[in-house]
Coordinates of C-alpha atoms in Angstrom, one line a residue:
M1 CA -84.0 38.2 -51.1
E2 CA -81.9 36.5 -48.6
H3 CA -78.8 34.5 -49.4
E4 CA -78.6 30.8 -48.6
H5 CA -75.7 31.1 -46.2
T6 CA -77.7 33.5 -44.0
I7 CA -80.3 31.0 -43.2
P8 CA -78.8 27.9 -41.6
E9 CA -82.2 26.2 -41.3
Q10 CA -82.6 26.1 -45.1
R11 CA -80.4 23.9 -47.2
K12 CA -80.5 22.7 -50.6
E13 CA -82.3 19.6 -51.1
G14 CA -80.1 16.5 -50.8
E15 CA -77.3 18.5 -49.0
L16 CA -76.1 16.9 -45.7
A17 CA -75.6 19.1 -42.8
A18 CA -72.0 19.5 -41.6
P19 CA -71.3 18.1 -38.2
D20 CA -71.0 20.6 -35.4
P21 CA -67.6 20.3 -33.6
A22 CA -69.1 21.6 -30.5
A23 CA -72.1 19.3 -30.6
E24 CA -70.3 16.0 -29.9
P25 CA -67.2 15.6 -27.5
A26 CA -64.0 14.1 -29.0
P27 CA -63.3 10.6 -28.0
A28 CA -60.9 10.4 -25.0
L29 CA -57.3 9.2 -25.8
A30 CA -56.2 5.9 -24.2
P31 CA -53.4 6.3 -21.6
R32 CA -49.9 5.4 -22.7
R33 CA -48.5 2.1 -21.3
R34 CA -45.4 2.6 -19.2
R35 CA -42.5 0.7 -20.5
G36 CA -39.5 -0.7 -18.5
R37 CA -41.4 -1.7 -15.3
T38 CA -41.8 -5.3 -16.4
T39 CA -38.1 -5.4 -17.5
L40 CA -37.0 -4.2 -14.0
L41 CA -39.2 -6.7 -12.3
I42 CA -37.7 -9.6 -14.4
A43 CA -34.1 -8.4 -13.8
G44 CA -34.8 -8.1 -10.0
A45 CA -36.2 -11.6 -10.0
A46 CA -33.2 -13.0 -11.8
V47 CA -30.8 -11.4 -9.3
L48 CA -32.8 -12.7 -6.4
G49 CA -32.7 -16.1 -8.0
V50 CA -28.9 -16.1 -8.3
L51 CA -28.5 -15.0 -4.7
A52 CA -30.9 -17.6 -3.5
G53 CA -29.0 -20.3 -5.4
T54 CA -25.6 -19.2 -4.1
I55 CA -26.8 -19.1 -0.5
T56 CA -28.4 -22.5 -0.9
G57 CA -25.2 -23.9 -2.3
Y58 CA -23.1 -22.6 0.6
A59 CA -25.6 -23.9 3.1
V60 CA -25.5 -27.4 1.5
Q61 CA -21.7 -27.3 1.4
Y62 CA -21.5 -26.2 5.0
H63 CA -23.4 -29.2 6.3
R64 CA -21.3 -31.7 4.3
A65 CA -18.4 -33.5 5.9
P66 CA -15.0 -32.2 4.8
T67 CA -13.3 -34.3 2.1
P68 CA -9.9 -35.6 3.4
L69 CA -6.8 -34.7 1.5
P70 CA -4.8 -37.4 -0.3
P71 CA -1.8 -38.7 1.7
L72 CA 1.6 -37.2 1.0
A73 CA 4.0 -39.2 -1.1
Q74 CA 6.6 -39.0 1.6
Q75 CA 4.8 -39.1 4.9
R76 CA 7.9 -39.0 7.0
V77 CA 10.5 -36.5 6.2
A78 CA 14.0 -37.4 7.3
M79 CA 15.0 -35.0 10.1
P80 CA 18.1 -35.0 12.2
K81 CA 17.5 -36.1 15.8
P82 CA 17.7 -33.3 18.4
V83 CA 20.7 -33.4 20.6
A84 CA 21.4 -31.6 23.8
P85 CA 23.5 -28.4 23.6
N86 CA 27.2 -28.6 24.5
D87 CA 30.3 -26.6 24.0
A88 CA 30.3 -27.1 20.3
T89 CA 26.7 -25.8 19.9
S90 CA 26.5 -22.7 17.7
H91 CA 23.8 -20.4 16.2
R92 CA 24.2 -22.3 12.9
S93 CA 23.8 -25.7 14.4
I94 CA 20.6 -24.7 16.2
N95 CA 19.1 -23.3 12.9
A96 CA 20.6 -25.9 10.6
N97 CA 17.3 -26.5 8.7
R98 CA 16.9 -22.7 8.1
W99 CA 20.4 -21.9 7.2
D100 CA 21.4 -20.6 3.7
K101 CA 24.8 -20.3 2.1
A102 CA 24.2 -16.5 1.9
D103 CA 24.1 -16.4 5.7
E104 CA 27.6 -17.7 6.1
D105 CA 30.4 -15.4 7.3
L106 CA 30.9 -13.1 4.3
A107 CA 34.4 -12.0 5.6
K108 CA 35.6 -15.6 5.3
K109 CA 34.8 -15.5 1.5
L110 CA 37.3 -12.7 0.9
V111 CA 40.3 -13.7 -1.1
E112 CA 43.5 -14.2 1.1
A113 CA 46.5 -12.0 0.6
P114 CA 49.4 -13.8 -1.0
G115 CA 52.6 -14.6 0.8
G116 CA 54.9 -11.7 1.5
A117 CA 52.1 -9.1 1.4
K118 CA 52.3 -6.2 3.8
N119 CA 49.8 -4.0 5.7
G120 CA 47.0 -6.5 5.3
Y121 CA 43.6 -6.2 6.8
S122 CA 40.3 -8.0 6.5
G123 CA 36.9 -7.6 8.1
Y124 CA 33.5 -5.9 7.9
E125 CA 33.0 -2.3 7.1
S126 CA 29.9 -0.2 8.0
P127 CA 28.0 1.6 5.2
D128 CA 29.0 5.0 6.4
E129 CA 32.7 4.0 6.6
F130 CA 32.4 2.6 3.1
A131 CA 30.7 5.7 1.7
A132 CA 33.3 8.0 3.3
D133 CA 36.2 6.0 1.7
Y134 CA 34.6 5.0 -1.6
Y135 CA 32.5 7.9 -2.9
E136 CA 33.6 11.4 -3.9
R137 CA 30.3 12.6 -2.3
P138 CA 29.9 10.4 0.7
T139 CA 26.5 11.7 1.8
L140 CA 24.9 10.8 -1.6
G141 CA 26.8 7.5 -1.7
F142 CA 25.5 6.6 1.7
L143 CA 21.9 7.4 0.7
S144 CA 22.2 5.3 -2.3
L145 CA 23.2 2.3 -0.2
A146 CA 20.9 2.8 2.8
G147 CA 18.1 0.3 2.9
G148 CA 19.6 -1.9 0.1
V149 CA 23.0 -3.1 1.3
R150 CA 23.1 -5.8 3.9
R151 CA 26.7 -6.0 4.8
I152 CA 30.2 -5.1 3.4
A153 CA 33.3 -7.1 3.8
T154 CA 36.7 -5.6 2.9
A155 CA 40.2 -6.8 2.5
G156 CA 43.4 -5.1 1.4
W157 CA 47.1 -5.4 1.3
Q158 CA 50.3 -4.0 -0.3
Q159 CA 52.1 -6.3 -2.7
G160 CA 55.7 -5.4 -3.4
E161 CA 56.6 -1.7 -3.4
D162 CA 54.1 -0.5 -6.0
D163 CA 50.9 -2.5 -5.9
Y164 CA 48.0 -1.8 -3.6
V165 CA 45.2 -4.2 -3.7
E166 CA 41.7 -3.7 -2.3
V167 CA 38.8 -6.2 -2.4
R168 CA 35.2 -5.5 -1.4
L169 CA 32.2 -7.8 -1.2
L170 CA 28.9 -6.0 -0.9
Q171 CA 25.9 -8.1 -0.1
F172 CA 22.4 -6.7 -0.8
H173 CA 19.0 -7.7 0.5
D174 CA 17.9 -8.7 -3.0
R175 CA 19.4 -9.2 -6.5
S176 CA 17.7 -6.1 -7.9
D177 CA 19.7 -3.8 -5.5
A178 CA 22.9 -5.7 -6.3
E179 CA 22.3 -5.4 -10.0
R180 CA 21.6 -1.7 -9.7
H181 CA 24.8 -1.1 -7.8
Q182 CA 26.9 -3.1 -10.3
Q183 CA 25.5 -1.4 -13.3
G184 CA 25.8 2.0 -11.7
Q185 CA 29.5 1.5 -10.9
S186 CA 30.2 0.0 -14.3
G187 CA 28.4 2.8 -16.1
Y188 CA 30.9 5.6 -15.5
Q189 CA 34.2 3.6 -16.0
S190 CA 34.4 4.8 -19.6
D191 CA 34.7 8.4 -18.4
E192 CA 38.2 10.0 -18.7
R193 CA 38.3 10.7 -15.0
H194 CA 38.1 6.9 -14.4
A195 CA 39.2 4.1 -16.7
G196 CA 38.7 6.0 -19.9
N197 CA 37.7 2.9 -21.9
D198 CA 34.9 0.3 -22.3
G199 CA 36.9 -2.5 -20.5
F200 CA 37.1 -6.1 -21.4
A201 CA 35.1 -9.3 -20.7
L202 CA 36.3 -11.8 -18.1
P203 CA 36.4 -15.5 -18.8
G204 CA 33.2 -17.3 -17.7
V205 CA 31.5 -14.0 -16.7
P206 CA 28.5 -12.9 -18.8
D207 CA 28.9 -9.3 -20.0
E208 CA 25.8 -8.1 -18.1
H209 CA 27.2 -9.6 -14.9
G210 CA 30.5 -7.8 -15.0
R211 CA 33.6 -6.5 -16.8
A212 CA 37.2 -5.3 -16.0
W213 CA 39.1 -2.2 -16.9
V214 CA 42.7 -1.0 -17.0
S215 CA 42.9 2.7 -16.9
D216 CA 45.3 4.9 -18.9
V217 CA 48.4 6.0 -17.0
K218 CA 47.7 9.2 -15.1
S219 CA 50.5 11.4 -14.0
K220 CA 51.0 14.8 -12.2
P221 CA 54.1 16.8 -11.9
G222 CA 56.0 15.7 -8.9
Y223 CA 54.1 12.4 -8.5
H224 CA 54.7 8.9 -9.8
P225 CA 52.5 7.8 -12.7
V226 CA 49.4 5.8 -11.5
R227 CA 47.5 3.1 -13.3
V228 CA 44.4 1.4 -11.9
A229 CA 42.9 -2.0 -12.8
R230 CA 39.5 -2.8 -11.6
A231 CA 36.9 -5.5 -12.0
I232 CA 33.2 -5.2 -10.9
I233 CA 31.2 -8.5 -11.0
R234 CA 27.8 -9.4 -9.6
R235 CA 27.1 -12.9 -8.4
G236 CA 23.6 -13.3 -7.0
D237 CA 23.0 -10.7 -4.4
I238 CA 26.8 -10.0 -3.9
V239 CA 28.8 -7.5 -5.9
M240 CA 32.6 -8.0 -5.8
D241 CA 34.8 -5.0 -6.5
V242 CA 38.5 -5.7 -6.8
E243 CA 41.1 -3.1 -7.6
I244 CA 44.8 -2.9 -8.1
T245 CA 46.6 0.4 -8.0
N246 CA 50.1 0.6 -9.3
T247 CA 52.2 3.6 -8.5
R248 CA 54.6 3.0 -11.4
G249 CA 52.0 2.9 -14.1
E250 CA 52.5 -0.9 -14.6
V251 CA 49.5 -3.2 -14.2
S252 CA 48.2 -5.6 -16.8
E253 CA 44.9 -7.2 -17.8
R254 CA 46.3 -10.5 -16.7
E255 CA 46.8 -9.3 -13.1
I256 CA 43.3 -8.1 -12.6
T257 CA 41.9 -11.1 -14.3
D258 CA 43.8 -13.5 -12.0
L259 CA 42.7 -11.6 -8.9
A260 CA 39.0 -11.6 -10.0
K261 CA 39.2 -15.3 -10.8
R262 CA 40.5 -16.1 -7.3
Q263 CA 37.8 -14.0 -5.6
L264 CA 35.1 -15.7 -7.8
E265 CA 36.3 -19.1 -6.7
R266 CA 36.0 -18.1 -3.1
L267 CA 32.3 -17.2 -3.7

């Protein structure tokens, strides 16, 4: 007797035949729709639209007549009438409309020596001469000034037997260089090798623009005692450095204050 599963043609009555997977092909899958292409087309059209609008706007503006500017409030500026040169003509008179007070002769702004002073001198000093006389390390001092300082005017004299006065005006190309020099020179005054104290304020001078110092008396065996009073003040692009050296150890705050005041008035 044969089993039912050995005869595929015979099935129980009422039993449906199972579909044969190999008899019918599976339905084909629909291709996936590519996304992003439409978005790129829309973005490209938007960019082209903006460019076309910009170009059209420039084209329209190019063909329009220029709009005249409103008239000046003062159409005629008062100007001095030109005159023919003569013996009195100078560089300043020719460039009168471009002249600035900072372009005046800086040496003429130096304070004058008082009556009875000796060994007086006044004039300009080159940066290398200044560095050689002013700095302990002249090469570094010169490099710190190179490119920043514009000109240096110096005056000095001997007053009495014990006071030696020296005044320097250093004009820089801009205020930042002048401020840097003033702060650099003021910064080491509190060292023992220099004034040895924080100094004092000068009347009418903001503290950030300058101060004055009177050093302690310094003495060496075989030498007279020495005391130095010094004021360093910045005014615009000019740094004034005034100093009184007394070889008897006698110089007061009032003396350096008066000298600094006189030089400020000259500026």
